[in-house]
Amino acid sequence: MQRTAIIRICVLAFLALLAWWGWLKVRGDDAMTFVYVIAVGAAAGFLVVKYVVPWFGDAVGTALFSSGEMVGEDASMKAAAKLAQGDYEGAIAEHEKSLAENPAQVFPVGEIAKICADKLNDPARALRVLRERLAGQEWKEDDAAFLRFRMVDIQLEKLRDYAAAKTLLEGIIQDYPDSRHRANAYHRVNEVEQMEMKEAMSRRGQSPA
């Protein structure tokens, strides 16, 4: 962004110098001065509409919105550093700081749940985090579905609770009847049923005759 701004400033400065040089050339000739002023005015208007106004809009947008994005990115990088150091609670704390700034972020919630389930071996805590965050505010449909599917993953991969996973998937099917999430949930239900069948057959094969 800074490099682009510098280039734009240099171009504008060059054009200003060029306009001044042209003015020195036609100064004293009334007819040429009139034509020159009209031409420069038209060119200046074009440049303002084409470049200066969008540039100003970008600058205002950056001033209004970039601070929150920088906070989120900074917290995410700090959390990644803590995670690499093995400081799992510290990583969770960094993600929670990010959520305190903007509770509508889905990524930090998913990361907290992942750390709890994978690194701390505490799937119950991971599920609690997801439930509390889901209930705590209104989410966009895609974000809410992401968090609910994350709960399904934990039930299957960590707890092997097929019944709970199917209940969650049936809730997704019911709540998102006209979306791709419904189709994904149906597909996952079939996967869960196949996993149940394989496990039942495995137990049957291991049981004494």
mmCIF file of C-alpha atoms in Angstrom, residues 60-209:
data_model
loop_
_atom_site.group_PDB
_atom_site.id
_atom_site.type_symbol
_atom_site.label_atom_id
_atom_site.label_comp_id
_atom_site.label_asym_id
_atom_site.label_seq_id
_atom_site.Cartn_x
_atom_site.Cartn_y
_atom_site.Cartn_z
ATOM 1 C CA VAL A 60 -10.564 6.669 4.093
ATOM 2 C CA GLY A 61 -11.459 2.982 3.971
ATOM 3 C CA THR A 62 -8.054 2.028 5.300
ATOM 4 C CA ALA A 63 -8.347 4.523 8.141
ATOM 5 C CA LEU A 64 -11.787 3.246 9.105
ATOM 6 C CA PHE A 65 -11.312 -0.497 8.789
ATOM 7 C CA SER A 66 -7.661 -1.501 8.789
ATOM 8 C CA SER A 67 -7.106 -1.030 12.523
ATOM 9 C CA GLY A 68 -9.505 -3.872 13.387
ATOM 10 C CA GLU A 69 -8.001 -6.131 10.737
ATOM 11 C CA MET A 70 -4.500 -5.418 12.030
ATOM 12 C CA VAL A 71 -5.586 -6.307 15.563
ATOM 13 C CA GLY A 72 -6.997 -9.627 14.315
ATOM 14 C CA GLU A 73 -3.912 -10.428 12.243
ATOM 15 C CA ASP A 74 -1.578 -9.456 15.083
ATOM 16 C CA ALA A 75 -3.453 -11.645 17.572
ATOM 17 C CA SER A 76 -3.462 -14.538 15.103
ATOM 18 C CA MET A 77 0.308 -14.295 14.608
ATOM 19 C CA LYS A 78 0.894 -14.111 18.350
ATOM 20 C CA ALA A 79 -1.341 -17.141 18.863
ATOM 21 C CA ALA A 80 0.590 -19.083 16.206
ATOM 22 C CA ALA A 81 3.865 -18.198 17.945
ATOM 23 C CA LYS A 82 2.518 -19.366 21.310
ATOM 24 C CA LEU A 83 1.284 -22.571 19.711
ATOM 25 C CA ALA A 84 4.703 -23.266 18.180
ATOM 26 C CA GLN A 85 6.282 -22.784 21.618
ATOM 27 C CA GLY A 86 3.904 -25.290 23.182
ATOM 28 C CA ASP A 87 2.108 -22.579 25.173
ATOM 29 C CA TYR A 88 -1.390 -23.773 24.340
ATOM 30 C CA GLU A 89 -3.212 -21.744 26.983
ATOM 31 C CA GLY A 90 -1.286 -18.675 25.826
ATOM 32 C CA ALA A 91 -2.423 -19.310 22.248
ATOM 33 C CA ILE A 92 -6.019 -19.605 23.425
ATOM 34 C CA ALA A 93 -5.645 -16.330 25.330
ATOM 35 C CA GLU A 94 -4.438 -14.553 22.180
ATOM 36 C CA HIS A 95 -7.410 -15.826 20.189
ATOM 37 C CA GLU A 96 -9.730 -14.698 22.979
ATOM 38 C CA LYS A 97 -8.204 -11.206 22.793
ATOM 39 C CA SER A 98 -9.016 -11.151 19.089
ATOM 40 C CA LEU A 99 -12.591 -12.230 19.821
ATOM 41 C CA ALA A 100 -12.914 -9.515 22.456
ATOM 42 C CA GLU A 101 -12.181 -6.984 19.699
ATOM 43 C CA ASN A 102 -14.511 -8.637 17.186
ATOM 44 C CA PRO A 103 -16.742 -11.481 18.468
ATOM 45 C CA ALA A 104 -18.056 -12.234 14.962
ATOM 46 C CA GLN A 105 -14.795 -13.885 13.839
ATOM 47 C CA VAL A 106 -15.212 -17.593 13.226
ATOM 48 C CA PHE A 107 -11.525 -18.457 12.755
ATOM 49 C CA PRO A 108 -10.389 -17.815 16.359
ATOM 50 C CA VAL A 109 -13.316 -19.840 17.722
ATOM 51 C CA GLY A 110 -12.419 -22.788 15.514
ATOM 52 C CA GLU A 111 -8.761 -22.498 16.499
ATOM 53 C CA ILE A 112 -9.550 -22.441 20.220
ATOM 54 C CA ALA A 113 -11.674 -25.565 19.843
ATOM 55 C CA LYS A 114 -8.929 -27.250 17.808
ATOM 56 C CA ILE A 115 -6.282 -26.470 20.425
ATOM 57 C CA CYS A 116 -8.512 -27.795 23.206
ATOM 58 C CA ALA A 117 -9.307 -31.006 21.347
ATOM 59 C CA ASP A 118 -5.947 -31.746 19.690
ATOM 60 C CA LYS A 119 -3.302 -30.202 21.940
ATOM 61 C CA LEU A 120 -4.893 -30.263 25.387
ATOM 62 C CA ASN A 121 -6.771 -33.529 24.762
ATOM 63 C CA ASP A 122 -9.894 -31.939 26.205
ATOM 64 C CA PRO A 123 -12.706 -32.470 23.680
ATOM 65 C CA ALA A 124 -15.339 -31.652 26.294
ATOM 66 C CA ARG A 125 -13.848 -28.177 26.674
ATOM 67 C CA ALA A 126 -13.688 -27.796 22.898
ATOM 68 C CA LEU A 127 -17.382 -28.628 22.595
ATOM 69 C CA ARG A 128 -18.222 -26.241 25.414
ATOM 70 C CA VAL A 129 -16.355 -23.415 23.674
ATOM 71 C CA LEU A 130 -18.205 -24.057 20.428
ATOM 72 C CA ARG A 131 -21.626 -24.290 22.100
ATOM 73 C CA GLU A 132 -21.117 -21.112 24.113
ATOM 74 C CA ARG A 133 -19.897 -19.137 21.111
ATOM 75 C CA LEU A 134 -22.746 -20.389 18.933
ATOM 76 C CA ALA A 135 -25.309 -19.436 21.561
ATOM 77 C CA GLY A 136 -23.641 -16.135 22.407
ATOM 78 C CA GLN A 137 -24.541 -14.218 19.254
ATOM 79 C CA GLU A 138 -26.071 -14.293 15.796
ATOM 80 C CA TRP A 139 -23.763 -15.847 13.189
ATOM 81 C CA LYS A 140 -23.774 -15.814 9.428
ATOM 82 C CA GLU A 141 -25.129 -19.069 8.056
ATOM 83 C CA ASP A 142 -21.778 -20.290 6.717
ATOM 84 C CA ASP A 143 -19.980 -19.436 9.955
ATOM 85 C CA ALA A 144 -22.574 -21.121 12.146
ATOM 86 C CA ALA A 145 -22.512 -24.223 9.957
ATOM 87 C CA PHE A 146 -18.706 -24.321 10.131
ATOM 88 C CA LEU A 147 -18.778 -24.310 13.932
ATOM 89 C CA ARG A 148 -21.500 -26.968 14.042
ATOM 90 C CA PHE A 149 -19.597 -29.238 11.663
ATOM 91 C CA ARG A 150 -16.547 -28.722 13.886
ATOM 92 C CA MET A 151 -18.604 -30.105 16.774
ATOM 93 C CA VAL A 152 -19.465 -33.111 14.629
ATOM 94 C CA ASP A 153 -15.767 -33.711 13.932
ATOM 95 C CA ILE A 154 -14.948 -33.664 17.640
ATOM 96 C CA GLN A 155 -17.767 -36.063 18.476
ATOM 97 C CA LEU A 156 -16.539 -38.492 15.832
ATOM 98 C CA GLU A 157 -12.758 -38.178 16.019
ATOM 99 C CA LYS A 158 -12.244 -37.606 19.728
ATOM 100 C CA LEU A 159 -15.262 -39.087 21.491
ATOM 101 C CA ARG A 160 -16.486 -41.595 18.903
ATOM 102 C CA ASP A 161 -20.010 -40.687 19.910
ATOM 103 C CA TYR A 162 -21.907 -41.578 16.767
ATOM 104 C CA ALA A 163 -25.339 -40.835 18.207
ATOM 105 C CA ALA A 164 -24.334 -37.312 19.255
ATOM 106 C CA ALA A 165 -22.735 -36.682 15.855
ATOM 107 C CA LYS A 166 -25.885 -37.800 14.033
ATOM 108 C CA THR A 167 -28.035 -35.595 16.253
ATOM 109 C CA LEU A 168 -25.883 -32.592 15.371
ATOM 110 C CA LEU A 169 -26.040 -33.427 11.670
ATOM 111 C CA GLU A 170 -29.816 -33.834 11.775
ATOM 112 C CA GLY A 171 -30.014 -30.379 13.351
ATOM 113 C CA ILE A 172 -27.982 -28.937 10.479
ATOM 114 C CA ILE A 173 -30.246 -30.657 7.935
ATOM 115 C CA GLN A 174 -33.307 -29.193 9.628
ATOM 116 C CA ASP A 175 -31.930 -25.674 10.083
ATOM 117 C CA TYR A 176 -30.447 -25.243 6.586
ATOM 118 C CA PRO A 177 -33.003 -26.907 4.278
ATOM 119 C CA ASP A 178 -32.045 -25.047 1.092
ATOM 120 C CA SER A 179 -28.274 -24.899 1.299
ATOM 121 C CA ARG A 180 -25.150 -26.886 0.531
ATOM 122 C CA HIS A 181 -24.784 -27.478 4.277
ATOM 123 C CA ARG A 182 -27.839 -29.743 4.157
ATOM 124 C CA ALA A 183 -26.268 -31.873 1.417
ATOM 125 C CA ASN A 184 -22.966 -32.017 3.305
ATOM 126 C CA ALA A 185 -24.781 -33.066 6.464
ATOM 127 C CA TYR A 186 -26.624 -35.865 4.633
ATOM 128 C CA HIS A 187 -23.289 -37.079 3.282
ATOM 129 C CA ARG A 188 -21.776 -37.035 6.751
ATOM 130 C CA VAL A 189 -24.747 -38.969 8.163
ATOM 131 C CA ASN A 190 -24.040 -41.736 5.644
ATOM 132 C CA GLU A 191 -20.384 -41.731 6.694
ATOM 133 C CA VAL A 192 -21.336 -41.997 10.364
ATOM 134 C CA GLU A 193 -23.664 -44.915 9.658
ATOM 135 C CA GLN A 194 -20.884 -46.705 7.767
ATOM 136 C CA MET A 195 -18.489 -46.102 10.654
ATOM 137 C CA GLU A 196 -21.057 -47.516 13.078
ATOM 138 C CA MET A 197 -21.530 -50.592 10.898
ATOM 139 C CA LYS A 198 -17.787 -51.249 10.605
ATOM 140 C CA GLU A 199 -17.305 -50.897 14.335
ATOM 141 C CA ALA A 200 -20.219 -53.243 15.047
ATOM 142 C CA MET A 201 -18.817 -55.843 12.630
ATOM 143 C CA SER A 202 -15.387 -55.493 14.199
ATOM 144 C CA ARG A 203 -16.790 -56.110 17.678
ATOM 145 C CA ARG A 204 -18.774 -59.072 16.388
ATOM 146 C CA GLY A 205 -15.642 -60.569 14.852
ATOM 147 C CA GLN A 206 -13.711 -60.182 18.085
ATOM 148 C CA SER A 207 -16.411 -61.712 20.287
ATOM 149 C CA PRO A 208 -15.839 -65.373 21.336
ATOM 150 C CA ALA A 209 -17.768 -68.018 19.395
#
